[in-house]
Short mmCIF file of C-alpha atoms in Angstrom, two decimals:
data_model
loop_
_atom_site.label_atom_id
_atom_site.label_comp_id
_atom_site.label_asym_id
_atom_site.label_seq_id
_atom_site.Cartn_x
_atom_site.Cartn_y
_atom_site.Cartn_z
CA MET F 1 85.56 92.38 64.81
CA ALA F 2 89.47 92.67 64.12
CA VAL F 3 91.50 94.87 65.54
CA HIS F 4 92.83 97.88 63.66
CA GLU F 5 96.07 99.01 63.11
CA VAL F 6 95.55 102.11 65.17
CA GLU F 7 94.63 100.35 67.76
CA ARG F 8 97.65 98.01 67.78
CA HIS F 9 99.68 101.11 67.97
CA ALA F 10 97.79 102.04 70.87
CA MET F 11 98.45 99.10 72.65
CA THR F 12 102.10 99.40 72.05
CA ARG F 13 101.77 102.80 73.61
CA ALA F 14 99.59 101.40 76.56
CA LEU F 15 102.41 98.79 77.37
CA GLU F 16 104.99 101.64 77.29
CA LEU F 17 102.99 103.53 79.74
CA ALA F 18 102.28 100.55 81.88
CA ALA F 19 106.23 99.87 82.40
CA ARG F 20 106.07 103.47 84.04
CA GLY F 21 104.23 101.81 87.00
CA PRO F 22 105.90 101.15 90.36
CA ARG F 23 106.18 96.82 90.66
CA GLY F 24 104.18 95.93 93.71
CA ALA F 25 101.04 94.24 95.21
CA ASN F 26 99.72 95.53 91.93
CA PRO F 27 100.12 94.62 88.65
CA GLN F 28 101.76 97.20 85.99
CA VAL F 29 99.13 98.60 83.53
CA GLY F 30 98.81 101.26 80.72
CA ALA F 31 95.36 102.53 78.76
CA VAL F 32 94.85 104.27 76.12
CA ILE F 33 91.60 106.07 75.24
CA LEU F 34 91.16 106.43 71.17
CA SER F 35 88.27 108.97 69.58
CA PRO F 36 86.04 107.38 67.06
CA ALA F 37 88.23 108.54 64.29
CA GLY F 38 91.42 106.85 66.07
CA GLU F 39 93.12 109.70 67.47
CA ILE F 40 94.42 109.57 71.18
CA LEU F 41 92.16 111.21 73.61
CA ALA F 42 93.82 110.39 76.85
CA GLU F 43 96.50 107.81 78.41
CA GLY F 44 96.90 106.58 81.62
CA TRP F 45 98.67 103.99 83.67
CA HIS F 46 98.41 102.32 87.38
CA HIS F 47 101.16 104.08 89.84
CA GLY F 48 100.36 102.10 92.66
CA ALA F 49 98.44 100.41 94.99
CA GLY F 50 95.56 102.74 96.27
CA THR F 51 96.04 104.84 93.53
CA PRO F 52 93.59 105.14 90.34
CA HIS F 53 93.67 102.10 88.32
CA ALA F 54 95.05 102.93 84.43
CA GLU F 55 91.45 103.24 82.86
CA ILE F 56 90.49 105.70 85.63
CA ASP F 57 93.44 107.45 85.36
CA ALA F 58 93.14 107.83 81.54
CA LEU F 59 89.31 108.99 81.88
CA SER F 60 90.24 111.51 84.53
CA LYS F 61 92.05 113.47 81.83
CA LEU F 62 88.73 114.00 79.82
CA GLN F 63 85.62 115.90 80.33
CA GLY F 64 81.86 115.69 80.08
CA ASP F 65 81.12 113.15 77.54
CA ALA F 66 84.47 113.23 75.85
CA ALA F 67 84.89 109.31 76.37
CA ARG F 68 81.50 108.53 74.90
CA GLY F 69 82.10 106.38 72.04
CA ALA F 70 85.51 106.22 72.59
CA THR F 71 87.63 103.13 72.57
CA ALA F 72 89.66 102.05 75.41
CA VAL F 73 92.97 100.03 74.75
CA VAL F 74 94.27 98.27 78.03
CA THR F 75 96.91 95.94 78.87
CA LEU F 76 95.13 94.17 81.26
CA GLU F 77 91.33 92.60 81.41
CA PRO F 78 89.49 95.66 83.34
CA CYS F 79 88.80 94.90 86.81
CA ASN F 80 85.29 93.84 88.08
CA HIS F 81 85.58 94.53 91.87
CA THR F 82 85.66 96.82 94.63
CA GLY F 83 88.82 97.05 96.64
CA ARG F 84 90.75 100.00 97.35
CA THR F 85 88.96 101.43 93.80
CA GLY F 86 86.24 100.90 91.93
CA PRO F 87 85.43 98.50 89.03
CA CYS F 88 87.42 99.49 86.20
CA SER F 89 84.66 97.77 84.15
CA LEU F 90 81.59 99.94 85.24
CA ALA F 91 83.64 103.09 84.97
CA LEU F 92 84.36 102.28 81.46
CA ILE F 93 80.64 102.09 80.88
CA ASP F 94 79.47 104.80 82.85
CA ALA F 95 81.79 106.79 80.71
CA GLY F 96 79.99 105.53 77.52
CA ILE F 97 82.97 103.76 76.17
CA SER F 98 81.79 101.51 72.91
CA ARG F 99 84.99 99.43 72.51
CA VAL F 100 87.48 97.91 74.64
CA ILE F 101 90.66 96.11 73.48
CA TYR F 102 93.05 94.33 76.16
CA ALA F 103 95.98 92.11 76.02
CA LEU F 104 95.48 89.46 78.90
CA ASP F 105 92.84 88.36 80.74
CA ASP F 106 92.80 89.34 84.90
CA PRO F 107 93.65 85.89 86.61
CA GLY F 108 92.01 86.80 89.71
CA VAL F 109 88.96 85.04 90.80
CA VAL F 110 87.55 88.40 92.65
CA SER F 111 88.88 90.50 90.13
CA GLY F 112 88.44 88.96 87.02
CA GLY F 113 84.83 89.08 84.75
CA GLY F 114 85.20 92.61 83.49
CA ALA F 115 85.04 91.49 79.82
CA GLU F 116 81.97 89.65 80.64
CA ARG F 117 80.35 92.58 82.44
CA LEU F 118 81.16 94.97 79.63
CA ARG F 119 80.01 92.94 76.95
CA SER F 120 76.47 92.47 79.10
CA ALA F 121 76.32 96.16 78.87
CA GLY F 122 76.72 96.00 74.93
CA VAL F 123 80.45 96.86 75.14
CA GLU F 124 82.50 95.62 72.23
CA VAL F 125 85.39 93.43 73.46
CA GLU F 126 88.35 92.42 71.89
CA ALA F 127 90.90 90.41 73.80
CA GLY F 128 94.46 89.15 73.44
CA GLU F 129 96.20 91.95 71.69
CA GLN F 130 100.25 91.81 72.27
CA ALA F 131 99.10 89.45 75.12
CA ASP F 132 102.81 88.05 74.87
CA GLY F 133 104.33 91.47 75.44
CA ALA F 134 101.91 92.14 78.29
CA ARG F 135 102.36 88.78 79.65
CA ALA F 136 106.50 89.32 79.55
CA LEU F 137 105.52 92.72 81.51
CA ILE F 138 104.19 91.31 84.40
CA SER F 139 105.02 87.84 84.69
CA ASP F 140 106.47 88.22 88.27
CA TRP F 141 102.95 89.30 89.36
CA LEU F 142 101.05 86.73 87.42
CA THR F 143 103.53 84.09 89.14
CA ALA F 144 102.72 85.53 92.10
CA GLN F 145 99.08 85.55 91.83
CA ARG F 146 98.90 81.80 90.52
CA LEU F 147 101.29 81.01 93.79
CA GLY F 148 99.68 83.16 96.28
CA ARG F 149 103.31 84.36 97.37
CA PRO F 150 106.46 85.51 95.85
CA HIS F 151 108.27 83.25 93.31
CA ILE F 152 111.09 82.06 95.31
CA THR F 153 114.59 81.46 93.84
CA VAL F 154 117.11 79.52 96.04
CA LYS F 155 121.06 80.14 95.02
CA TRP F 156 123.89 78.36 96.06
CA ALA F 157 127.75 77.80 95.19
CA GLN F 158 129.33 74.34 95.61
CA SER F 159 132.07 72.24 95.01
CA LEU F 160 131.96 69.31 92.86
CA ASP F 161 131.62 67.18 95.61
CA GLY F 162 128.69 69.27 97.26
CA ARG F 163 130.41 71.39 99.42
CA ALA F 164 129.58 75.13 100.18
CA ALA F 165 132.77 75.69 102.04
CA ALA F 166 135.85 74.46 103.39
CA ALA F 167 136.22 72.80 106.84
CA ASP F 168 137.44 76.44 108.38
CA GLY F 169 134.15 77.68 107.19
CA SER F 170 135.96 79.79 104.11
CA SER F 171 134.07 80.13 101.27
CA GLN F 172 135.00 83.17 98.86
CA TRP F 173 135.32 82.13 96.27
CA ILE F 174 134.11 79.01 95.12
CA THR F 175 133.14 79.73 91.74
CA GLY F 176 135.06 82.28 89.36
CA SER F 177 134.16 85.77 88.48
CA ALA F 178 131.96 84.61 85.61
CA ALA F 179 129.86 82.77 87.91
CA ARG F 180 129.65 85.80 90.50
CA ALA F 181 128.86 88.50 88.10
CA ASP F 182 125.94 86.02 86.82
CA VAL F 183 124.64 85.88 90.04
CA HIS F 184 124.82 89.58 90.34
CA ARG F 185 122.65 89.76 87.29
CA ARG F 186 120.09 87.92 88.84
CA ARG F 187 119.97 89.55 91.88
CA ALA F 188 119.27 92.60 89.99
CA ALA F 189 116.08 91.35 88.36
CA ALA F 190 114.61 89.92 91.92
CA ASP F 191 112.55 91.92 94.25
CA ALA F 192 114.37 90.89 97.57
CA ILE F 193 117.09 89.12 98.23
CA ILE F 194 116.93 86.84 101.68
CA VAL F 195 119.47 85.51 103.85
CA GLY F 196 119.89 84.34 107.70
CA THR F 197 122.01 85.89 110.25
CA GLY F 198 124.58 83.56 110.27
CA THR F 199 125.66 84.56 106.65
CA VAL F 200 125.09 88.64 107.96
CA LEU F 201 127.52 87.87 110.79
CA ALA F 202 129.93 85.47 109.00
CA ASP F 203 130.34 87.39 105.70
CA ASP F 204 128.86 90.49 106.38
CA PRO F 205 127.15 90.95 102.87
CA ALA F 206 126.27 94.02 101.17
CA LEU F 207 123.50 92.04 99.41
CA THR F 208 123.59 94.82 96.36
CA ALA F 209 123.22 93.81 92.75
CA ARG F 210 126.57 95.10 90.92
CA ASP F 211 127.95 95.09 87.75
CA GLY F 212 132.12 95.17 88.70
CA ASP F 213 131.79 98.47 91.33
CA THR F 214 128.67 99.95 89.57
CA LEU F 215 125.22 99.13 91.59
CA TYR F 216 122.28 97.77 88.97
CA GLU F 217 119.60 100.65 88.52
CA HIS F 218 117.22 98.10 90.31
CA GLN F 219 118.37 96.52 94.06
CA PRO F 220 116.46 93.66 95.52
CA ILE F 221 115.62 94.84 99.11
CA PRO F 222 117.49 92.95 101.46
CA VAL F 223 115.80 90.67 104.21
CA VAL F 224 117.33 89.18 107.30
CA ILE F 225 116.10 86.09 108.89
CA GLY F 226 117.06 85.22 112.19
CA SER F 227 117.19 85.37 116.10
CA ARG F 228 120.60 86.73 116.65
CA GLU F 229 121.15 90.72 116.48
CA THR F 230 122.33 92.19 113.03
CA PRO F 231 125.64 94.80 113.87
CA THR F 232 124.95 98.22 113.42
CA ASP F 233 127.81 98.83 111.37
CA ALA F 234 126.62 95.85 109.00
CA ALA F 235 127.07 96.43 105.47
CA VAL F 236 123.09 95.45 104.83
CA ARG F 237 122.11 98.76 106.66
CA ARG F 238 123.87 100.94 104.24
CA HIS F 239 121.79 99.31 101.44
CA PRO F 240 119.91 101.68 99.05
CA HIS F 241 117.03 99.89 100.49
CA GLU F 242 116.18 99.91 104.25
CA ALA F 243 116.55 96.04 105.01
CA LEU F 244 113.56 93.73 106.44
CA PHE F 245 114.60 91.95 109.92
CA TYR F 246 112.25 88.85 110.61
CA ALA F 247 112.82 86.52 113.81
CA ALA F 248 113.47 83.21 113.22
CA GLY F 249 110.48 80.82 113.15
CA ASP F 250 107.70 80.11 110.77
CA LEU F 251 108.74 81.28 106.69
CA GLN F 252 105.19 81.06 105.92
CA SER F 253 104.60 84.06 107.77
CA VAL F 254 107.47 86.03 106.69
CA ILE F 255 106.80 85.35 102.96
CA ALA F 256 102.86 86.07 103.50
CA ASP F 257 104.61 89.63 104.42
CA LEU F 258 106.46 90.17 101.52
CA HIS F 259 103.59 89.27 99.38
CA GLU F 260 101.64 91.51 101.37
CA ARG F 261 104.15 94.28 100.85
CA GLY F 262 104.38 93.50 97.24
CA ILE F 263 107.20 91.59 96.55
CA GLN F 264 106.95 89.34 93.65
CA SER F 265 110.08 87.37 93.41
CA ALA F 266 112.51 86.36 96.16
CA PHE F 267 116.32 85.67 95.83
CA ILE F 268 117.16 82.87 98.78
CA GLU F 269 121.27 83.54 99.49
CA GLY F 270 121.34 82.81 103.11
CA GLY F 271 123.57 79.64 103.20
CA PRO F 272 122.77 75.83 103.67
CA THR F 273 120.55 76.26 106.90
CA LEU F 274 118.22 78.93 105.49
CA ALA F 275 118.39 77.27 102.00
CA SER F 276 117.42 74.13 103.17
CA SER F 277 114.69 75.27 105.64
CA PHE F 278 113.02 77.14 102.27
CA ILE F 279 113.15 73.64 100.57
CA ALA F 280 112.27 71.80 103.32
CA ALA F 281 109.07 74.05 103.85
CA GLY F 282 108.27 73.55 100.12
CA LEU F 283 108.92 77.16 99.60
CA ALA F 284 111.35 76.51 96.97
CA ASP F 285 110.19 77.04 93.12
CA ARG F 286 113.83 77.13 91.08
CA VAL F 287 117.13 76.24 92.38
CA LEU F 288 120.24 78.03 91.14
CA ALA F 289 123.57 75.93 91.72
CA TYR F 290 126.68 77.12 90.40
CA VAL F 291 129.16 74.00 90.59
CA ALA F 292 132.62 74.92 90.46
CA PRO F 293 135.28 72.07 89.59
CA VAL F 294 137.04 71.90 92.65
CA LEU F 295 136.99 69.48 96.02
CA LEU F 296 136.33 70.01 99.24
CA GLY F 297 135.78 67.15 101.46
CA GLY F 298 134.49 67.92 105.11
CA GLY F 299 130.94 68.31 106.25
CA ARG F 300 130.41 71.45 105.11
CA LEU F 301 127.24 70.46 102.48
CA ALA F 302 125.34 72.74 100.32
CA LEU F 303 122.27 71.73 101.56
CA THR F 304 121.42 70.13 105.18
CA GLU F 305 118.26 68.66 106.05
CA ILE F 306 115.52 69.11 104.14
CA GLY F 307 112.63 66.43 104.93
CA VAL F 308 113.95 63.44 102.74
CA PRO F 309 114.12 59.99 105.30
CA THR F 310 114.43 57.75 102.31
CA ILE F 311 115.52 58.12 98.37
CA SER F 312 111.60 57.61 97.57
CA ALA F 313 111.30 60.92 99.12
CA ALA F 314 113.64 62.62 96.90
CA ARG F 315 112.76 66.05 96.06
CA ARG F 316 113.17 65.62 92.05
CA LEU F 317 113.48 68.41 89.91
CA ALA F 318 113.23 69.24 86.30
CA VAL F 319 116.56 70.58 84.85
CA GLU F 320 115.65 73.69 82.36
CA GLU F 321 119.24 74.74 81.62
CA TRP F 322 122.95 73.97 81.95
CA VAL F 323 124.91 77.19 81.50
CA PRO F 324 128.75 76.88 81.71
CA LEU F 325 130.36 80.04 83.38
CA GLY F 326 133.94 79.84 82.68
CA ALA F 327 134.79 76.90 84.49
CA ASP F 328 131.93 76.85 86.43
CA MET F 329 128.31 75.15 85.37
CA LEU F 330 125.13 76.65 86.59
CA ALA F 331 122.07 74.29 87.03
CA ILE F 332 118.48 75.94 86.67
CA ALA F 333 115.99 73.61 87.66
CA THR F 334 112.72 74.24 88.97
CA PHE F 335 110.04 72.31 91.71
CA GLU F 336 107.28 71.67 89.59
CA ASP F 337 105.64 70.36 92.71
CA ASN F 338 105.37 73.51 94.67
CA GLU F 339 103.01 75.53 92.64
CA SER F 340 99.10 75.95 93.63
CA ASP F 341 96.25 77.92 92.40
CA HIS F 342 95.77 80.73 94.73
CA ASN F 343 94.02 83.41 92.14
CA GLU F 344 92.56 85.92 94.43
CA GLY F 345 93.01 89.04 92.34
CA VAL F 346 94.27 92.13 94.28
CA ARG F 347 93.71 94.83 91.74
#
């Protein structure tokens, strides 16, 4: 059965509602309940981990049998498992919903399968309505589900001869203002920004995302990795978000903890040592390499040891785009060999 125009409008509204929810361990999801006549009976969205899912949030605003025979329009397939909350597919069945329209399939092995459960109970189900819009809204969450960890971007700035700093360690600024502005825009799109204690002690970065002197509305959570103590007056301690500190050691454990905290995307800006460690550990999905038309010479390379003993073991990337930024050039490339299929949903 085709999706009606009023249901399309309801999905547009559901996507707007979903965007109100916080980014985190759970996806942003919105729901609209329509009467058999096409009138909106209730709306809801997911307010964060541990709170009712969007469908339950909407149903909770109805009394008695008000949902019987109604249509539920949801941006993600109703879940089919009991986690911190019960399965939404069962709640919709119990409420008497007769038709469900959703945008995207739930990718979780555990949480997926809600559509099949609904159909088995006699509920009419339509999938794929405005799937592109729903996918764009929760693309980072979907990627984190596929990888089983946050999507990780490693960024560095380098001279044309591959140096990250001059012989005396100075590096501000290798690239020009257009490149630096681009970095801040990309920081603002990330959930976390990660550096090592060496960078904190050498540069005292604020780790904020700025448009000139103005902070972007969204700020990445600052993360510092290393065994050395961060000074009490360090700029990172004045960040809008409380910084997370991890001792030097197993990067896998750090990333697992960030994933548990709901971090979907991380931006590595910690200098050659940290950048190389993430790449060597197979924890880099994308590279942003800002290349300036200057020569520095010396030994301060943009990357150090990444576990490549011979040319046959070279880490090869696919360049997605070359972006001119004033006199500089940005290479955006991906490590396609790092992706895995960890699809355990967390809704």
